[in-house]
Coordinates of N, CA and C in Angstrom, one line a residue:
X1 N -13.0 -29.5 19.4 CA -13.9 -30.5 20.0 C -14.2 -31.6 19.0
X2 N -14.4 -31.2 17.7 CA -14.7 -32.1 16.7 C -13.5 -33.0 16.3
X3 N -12.3 -32.4 16.3 CA -11.1 -33.1 16.0 C -10.9 -34.1 17.1
X4 N -11.1 -33.7 18.4 CA -10.9 -34.7 19.5 C -11.9 -35.8 19.4
X5 N -13.1 -35.5 19.1 CA -14.1 -36.6 19.0 C -13.7 -37.6 17.9
X6 N -13.2 -37.0 16.7 CA -12.8 -38.0 15.7 C -11.7 -38.8 16.1
X7 N -10.7 -38.2 16.9 CA -9.6 -39.0 17.3 C -10.0 -40.1 18.3
X8 N -11.1 -40.0 19.0 CA -11.6 -41.0 19.9 C -12.4 -42.1 19.2
X9 N -12.6 -41.9 18.0 CA -13.4 -42.9 17.2 C -12.9 -44.3 17.4
X10 N -13.8 -45.2 17.3 CA -13.5 -46.7 17.4 C -12.8 -47.2 16.1
X11 N -13.1 -46.5 15.0 CA -12.5 -47.0 13.7 C -11.1 -46.5 13.6
X12 N -10.2 -47.4 13.2 CA -8.8 -47.0 13.0 C -8.7 -46.1 11.8
X13 N -9.5 -46.4 10.7 CA -9.4 -45.6 9.5 C -9.9 -44.2 9.8
X14 N -10.9 -44.0 10.6 CA -11.4 -42.7 10.9 C -10.3 -41.9 11.7
X15 N -9.6 -42.5 12.6 CA -8.6 -41.9 13.3 C -7.4 -41.5 12.4
X16 N -7.0 -42.3 11.5 CA -5.9 -42.0 10.5 C -6.3 -40.8 9.6
X17 N -7.5 -40.9 9.1 CA -8.0 -39.8 8.2 C -8.1 -38.5 9.0
X18 N -8.7 -38.5 10.2 CA -8.8 -37.3 11.1 C -7.4 -36.8 11.4
X19 N -6.5 -37.6 11.7 CA -5.1 -37.2 12.1 C -4.5 -36.5 10.8
X20 N -4.6 -37.1 9.7 CA -4.0 -36.6 8.5 C -4.7 -35.2 8.1
X21 N -6.0 -35.1 8.2 CA -6.7 -33.9 7.9 C -6.3 -32.8 8.9
X22 N -6.3 -33.1 10.2 CA -5.9 -32.2 11.2 C -4.4 -31.7 11.0
X23 N -3.5 -32.6 10.6 CA -2.2 -32.2 10.4 C -2.1 -31.3 9.2
X24 N -2.8 -31.6 8.1 CA -2.8 -30.7 6.9 C -3.4 -29.3 7.2
X25 N -4.5 -29.3 8.0 CA -5.1 -28.0 8.3 C -4.1 -27.1 9.2
X26 N -3.5 -27.8 10.2 CA -2.5 -27.1 11.0 C -1.3 -26.6 10.2
X27 N -0.8 -27.4 9.3 CA 0.3 -27.0 8.4 C -0.1 -25.8 7.6
X28 N -1.3 -25.9 7.0 CA -1.8 -24.8 6.1 C -1.9 -23.5 6.9
X29 N -2.5 -23.6 8.1 CA -2.7 -22.4 8.9 C -1.3 -21.8 9.3
X30 N -0.4 -22.7 9.6 CA 1.0 -22.2 10.0 C 1.6 -21.5 8.9
X31 N 1.5 -22.1 7.7 CA 2.1 -21.5 6.5 C 1.4 -20.1 6.2
X32 N 0.1 -20.0 6.3 CA -0.6 -18.7 6.1 C -0.1 -17.7 7.2
X33 N 0.0 -18.1 8.4 CA 0.5 -17.2 9.5 C 1.9 -16.7 9.2
X34 N 2.8 -17.6 8.8 CA 4.1 -17.2 8.5 C 4.2 -16.2 7.3
X35 N 3.4 -16.5 6.3 CA 3.4 -15.5 5.2 C 2.9 -14.1 5.6
X36 N 1.8 -14.1 6.4 CA 1.2 -12.9 6.8 C 2.2 -12.1 7.7
X37 N 2.9 -12.8 8.6 CA 3.7 -12.2 9.6 C 5.1 -11.8 9.0
X38 N 5.6 -12.5 8.0 CA 7.0 -12.2 7.6 C 7.1 -11.9 6.1
X39 N 6.7 -12.7 5.2 CA 6.8 -12.5 3.8 C 6.0 -11.4 3.3
X40 N 4.7 -11.3 3.7 CA 3.8 -10.2 3.2 C 3.4 -9.3 4.3
X41 N 4.3 -9.1 5.3 CA 3.9 -8.2 6.4 C 3.7 -6.8 6.0
X42 N 4.4 -6.3 5.0 CA 4.2 -4.9 4.5 C 4.0 -4.9 3.0
X43 N 3.3 -5.9 2.5 CA 3.1 -6.0 1.1 C 1.6 -5.6 0.8
X44 N 1.4 -4.9 -0.2 CA 0.0 -4.5 -0.6 C -0.9 -5.6 -0.9
X45 N -0.3 -6.8 -1.2 CA -1.1 -8.0 -1.5 C -1.8 -8.6 -0.3
X46 N -1.3 -8.2 0.9 CA -1.8 -8.6 2.2 C -3.0 -7.7 2.5
X47 N -4.2 -8.2 2.4 CA -5.3 -7.3 2.7 C -5.5 -6.8 4.2
X48 N -4.7 -7.5 5.1 CA -4.8 -7.2 6.5 C -3.7 -6.3 7.0
X49 N -2.7 -6.0 6.1 CA -1.6 -5.2 6.5 C -1.9 -3.7 6.2
X50 N -1.4 -2.9 7.1 CA -1.5 -1.4 6.9 C -0.2 -1.1 6.2
X51 N -0.2 -0.9 4.9 CA 1.0 -0.7 4.1 C 1.2 0.8 3.9
X52 N 2.1 1.4 4.7 CA 2.3 2.8 4.6 C 3.5 3.2 3.8
X53 N 4.5 2.5 3.8 CA 5.7 2.8 2.9 C 6.2 1.6 2.3
X54 N 7.0 1.8 1.2 CA 7.6 0.7 0.5 C 9.0 0.6 1.2
X55 N 9.6 -0.5 1.0 CA 11.0 -0.7 1.5 C 12.0 0.2 0.8
X56 N 11.6 0.6 -0.4 CA 12.5 1.5 -1.1 C 12.7 2.8 -0.4
X57 N 11.8 3.3 0.4 CA 11.9 4.6 1.1 C 13.0 4.5 2.1
X58 N 13.1 3.4 2.8 CA 14.2 3.2 3.8 C 15.5 3.2 3.1
X59 N 15.7 2.5 2.0 CA 16.9 2.4 1.2 C 17.3 3.8 0.7
X60 N 16.2 4.5 0.2 CA 16.4 5.9 -0.4 C 16.9 6.8 0.7
X61 N 16.4 6.8 1.9 CA 16.8 7.6 3.0 C 18.3 7.4 3.3
X62 N 18.7 6.1 3.4 CA 20.1 5.8 3.7 C 21.0 6.3 2.5
X63 N 20.6 6.2 1.3 CA 21.3 6.6 0.1 C 21.4 8.1 0.1
X64 N 20.4 8.9 0.4 CA 20.4 10.3 0.5 C 21.3 10.8 1.6
X65 N 21.3 10.2 2.7 CA 22.2 10.5 3.8 C 23.7 10.3 3.4
X66 N 23.9 9.2 2.7 CA 25.3 9.0 2.3 C 25.7 10.0 1.3
X67 N 24.8 10.4 0.4 CA 25.1 11.5 -0.6 C 25.4 12.8 0.1
X68 N 24.7 13.1 1.2 CA 24.8 14.3 1.9 C 26.2 14.4 2.7
X69 N 26.6 13.2 3.1 CA 27.9 13.2 3.8 C 29.1 13.3 2.8
X70 N 28.9 12.8 1.6 CA 29.9 12.9 0.6 C 30.0 14.2 0.0
X71 N 28.8 14.9 -0.1 CA 28.7 16.2 -0.7 C 28.1 17.2 0.3
X72 N 28.9 17.9 1.1 CA 28.3 18.8 2.1 C 27.5 19.9 1.5
X73 N 27.6 20.3 0.2 CA 26.8 21.3 -0.4 C 25.3 21.0 -0.4
X74 N 25.0 19.7 -0.3 CA 23.6 19.2 -0.3 C 22.9 19.8 0.9
X75 N 23.6 19.9 2.1 CA 23.0 20.5 3.3 C 23.1 22.0 3.3
X76 N 23.8 22.6 2.4 CA 23.9 24.1 2.4 C 22.6 24.7 1.9
X77 N 21.9 24.0 1.0 CA 20.6 24.5 0.5 C 19.5 23.5 0.9
X78 N 18.2 23.9 0.9 CA 17.2 23.0 1.3 C 17.0 21.8 0.4
X79 N 16.7 20.7 0.9 CA 16.2 19.5 0.1 C 14.8 19.8 -0.2
X80 N 14.5 19.9 -1.5 CA 13.1 20.3 -1.9 C 12.2 19.1 -2.2
X81 N 11.1 19.2 -1.6 CA 10.0 18.2 -1.8 C 8.9 18.9 -2.6
X82 N 8.7 18.5 -3.8 CA 7.8 19.2 -4.7 C 6.5 18.4 -4.9
X83 N 5.3 19.0 -4.6 CA 4.1 18.4 -4.8 C 3.4 18.1 -3.5
X84 N 2.4 17.3 -3.5 CA 1.6 16.9 -2.3 C 1.6 15.4 -2.2
X85 N 1.1 14.9 -1.1 CA 1.0 13.5 -0.9 C 2.3 12.9 -0.6
X86 N 3.2 13.6 0.1 CA 4.5 13.1 0.3 C 4.7 12.4 1.6
X87 N 3.6 12.2 2.4 CA 3.7 11.5 3.6 C 4.2 10.1 3.3
X88 N 5.1 9.5 4.1 CA 5.8 9.8 5.3 C 7.2 10.3 5.1
X89 N 7.5 11.0 4.0 CA 8.8 11.5 3.7 C 9.4 12.4 4.9
X90 N 8.6 13.2 5.5 CA 9.2 14.0 6.6 C 10.0 13.2 7.7
X91 N 9.4 12.0 8.0 CA 10.1 11.1 8.9 C 11.4 10.7 8.4
X92 N 11.5 10.3 7.2 CA 12.7 9.7 6.6 C 13.7 10.8 6.3
X93 N 13.3 12.1 6.2 CA 14.2 13.2 5.9 C 14.6 14.0 7.1
X94 N 14.3 13.4 8.3 CA 14.5 14.2 9.5 C 16.0 14.5 9.8
X95 N 16.9 13.7 9.2 CA 18.4 13.9 9.4 C 18.9 15.1 8.6
X96 N 18.1 15.6 7.7 CA 18.6 16.7 6.9 C 18.4 18.0 7.6
X97 N 19.3 19.0 7.5 CA 19.2 20.3 8.2 C 18.1 21.1 7.7
X98 N 17.9 21.2 6.4 CA 16.9 22.0 5.8 C 16.1 21.2 4.8
X99 N 14.8 21.1 5.0 CA 13.9 20.5 4.0 C 12.8 21.5 3.8
X100 N 12.5 21.7 2.5 CA 11.4 22.6 2.1 C 10.4 21.9 1.3
X101 N 9.1 22.3 1.6 CA 8.0 21.6 0.9 C 7.3 22.7 0.0
X102 N 7.2 22.4 -1.3 CA 6.6 23.3 -2.2 C 5.5 22.6 -3.0
X103 N 4.4 23.3 -3.3 CA 3.4 22.8 -4.2 C 3.9 22.9 -5.7
X104 N 4.6 24.0 -6.0 CA 5.2 24.2 -7.3 C 6.7 24.4 -7.2
X105 N 7.3 24.3 -8.3 CA 8.8 24.4 -8.4 C 9.2 25.8 -8.0
X106 N 10.1 26.0 -7.0 CA 10.6 27.3 -6.6 C 11.5 27.9 -7.8
X107 N 11.7 29.2 -7.7 CA 12.4 29.9 -8.8 C 13.8 29.4 -8.9
X108 N 14.5 29.1 -7.8 CA 15.9 28.7 -7.9 C 16.1 27.2 -7.9
X109 N 15.1 26.5 -8.5 CA 15.2 25.0 -8.5 C 16.4 24.5 -9.2
X110 N 16.8 25.2 -10.2 CA 18.0 24.7 -11.0 C 19.3 24.7 -10.1
X111 N 19.3 25.5 -9.0 CA 20.4 25.6 -8.1 C 20.3 24.6 -7.0
X112 N 19.2 24.1 -6.7 CA 19.0 23.2 -5.6 C 19.7 21.8 -5.9
X113 N 20.5 21.3 -5.0 CA 21.2 20.1 -5.3 C 20.4 18.8 -5.3
X114 N 19.3 18.8 -4.5 CA 18.5 17.6 -4.4 C 17.0 18.0 -4.3
X115 N 16.2 17.3 -5.1 CA 14.8 17.5 -5.1 C 14.1 16.1 -5.1
X116 N 13.0 16.1 -4.4 CA 12.1 14.9 -4.4 C 10.8 15.3 -5.0
X117 N 10.5 14.7 -6.2 CA 9.3 15.2 -7.0 C 8.2 14.1 -6.9
X118 N 7.0 14.6 -6.5 CA 5.9 13.7 -6.3 C 5.3 13.5 -7.7
X119 N 4.5 12.4 -7.9 CA 4.0 12.1 -9.3 C 3.2 13.1 -10.0
X120 N 2.3 13.8 -9.3 CA 1.5 14.8 -10.0 C 2.3 15.9 -10.6
X121 N 3.5 16.2 -10.1 CA 4.3 17.3 -10.6 C 5.4 16.8 -11.5
X122 N 5.6 15.5 -11.7 CA 6.7 14.9 -12.3 C 7.0 15.3 -13.7
X123 N 6.1 15.2 -14.6 CA 6.3 15.4 -16.0 C 6.7 16.9 -16.3
X124 N 6.0 17.8 -15.7 CA 6.4 19.2 -15.9 C 7.7 19.6 -15.4
X125 N 8.0 19.1 -14.2 CA 9.3 19.4 -13.6 C 10.5 18.7 -14.2
X126 N 10.2 17.5 -14.7 CA 11.3 16.8 -15.4 C 11.8 17.5 -16.6
X127 N 10.8 18.1 -17.3 CA 11.2 18.9 -18.5 C 12.0 20.1 -18.1
X128 N 11.6 20.8 -17.0 CA 12.2 22.0 -16.6 C 13.6 21.8 -16.1
X129 N 13.8 20.7 -15.4 CA 15.1 20.4 -14.7 C 16.0 19.5 -15.5
X130 N 15.6 19.1 -16.7 CA 16.3 18.1 -17.5 C 17.7 18.5 -17.8
X131 N 18.0 19.7 -18.0 CA 19.4 20.1 -18.3 C 20.3 20.2 -17.1
X132 N 19.8 20.3 -15.9 CA 20.6 20.5 -14.7 C 20.6 19.3 -13.8
X133 N 19.6 18.4 -13.8 CA 19.5 17.4 -12.9 C 19.4 16.0 -13.5
X134 N 19.8 15.0 -12.8 CA 19.5 13.6 -13.2 C 18.4 13.0 -12.3
X135 N 17.6 12.1 -12.9 CA 16.4 11.7 -12.3 C 16.5 10.2 -11.9
X136 N 16.1 9.8 -10.7 CA 16.1 8.5 -10.3 C 14.7 8.1 -9.7
X137 N 14.0 7.2 -10.3 CA 12.7 6.8 -9.7 C 12.8 5.9 -8.5
X138 N 11.9 6.2 -7.5 CA 11.9 5.4 -6.3 C 10.4 5.2 -6.0
X139 N 10.1 4.3 -5.0 CA 8.8 4.1 -4.6 C 8.6 4.7 -3.2
X140 N 7.4 5.3 -3.0 CA 7.1 5.9 -1.7 C 6.1 5.0 -0.9
X141 N 5.0 4.8 -1.5 CA 4.0 3.9 -1.0 C 3.5 3.0 -2.2
X142 N 2.6 2.1 -1.9 CA 2.1 1.3 -3.0 C 1.5 2.1 -4.1
X143 N 2.0 2.0 -5.3 CA 1.6 2.7 -6.5 C 1.7 4.2 -6.3
X144 N 2.6 4.7 -5.5 CA 3.0 6.1 -5.4 C 4.5 6.2 -5.5
X145 N 4.9 6.6 -6.8 CA 6.3 6.8 -7.0 C 6.8 8.2 -6.5
X146 N 8.1 8.3 -6.3 CA 8.7 9.6 -6.1 C 10.0 9.6 -6.9
X147 N 10.3 10.8 -7.5 CA 11.5 10.9 -8.3 C 12.5 11.7 -7.6
X148 N 13.7 11.2 -7.5 CA 14.8 11.9 -6.9 C 15.6 12.6 -8.0
X149 N 15.7 13.9 -7.9 CA 16.5 14.7 -8.8 C 17.8 15.2 -8.2
X150 N 18.9 14.8 -8.7 CA 20.2 15.2 -8.2 C 20.9 16.0 -9.2
X151 N 21.4 17.2 -8.8 CA 22.1 18.1 -9.7 C 23.3 17.3 -10.4
X152 N 23.4 17.5 -11.7 CA 24.4 16.7 -12.5 C 25.8 17.0 -12.0
X153 N 26.2 18.2 -11.6 CA 27.5 18.5 -11.2 C 27.9 17.7 -9.9
X154 N 27.0 17.5 -9.0 CA 27.2 16.7 -7.8 C 27.4 15.2 -8.2
X155 N 26.5 14.7 -9.1 CA 26.6 13.3 -9.5 C 27.8 13.0 -10.2
X156 N 28.3 13.9 -11.0 CA 29.5 13.7 -11.8 C 30.8 13.7 -10.9
X157 N 30.7 14.3 -9.7 CA 31.9 14.3 -8.8 C 32.2 12.9 -8.2
X158 N 31.2 12.0 -8.3 CA 31.3 10.7 -7.7 C 32.4 9.9 -8.4

């Protein structure tokens, strides 16, 4: 209503200034909407976004599925998720035949072809599995990393 009133002003200068200001405000709002909807739609810097997973999880799921098709022995044993706070990994790991969730490292961990290690367990397990597995850091959620451990003999077959 205020913009319309300014546009109806008798003064040409007021109309030009009002049009310019209105154009700038609309442009600024459109730019903000575009950033919120596309560029920062799942970015933790957007305070209005519910940021549940990083884009890295989707890429990791595709990568793990590709590994499993290249190495059938990955599906022969459970894919081990070690630690807590692993949500939403179950959704991204649904294509695997066997997935096990442990708070602590299982006894036969050196034999498991693929492990996903949550941050609170990372240091201890990395030392235990260092001789048998290679480690690849990935992101799960904002500031929540997950480490993918792949048995060295499988990785060296590539």
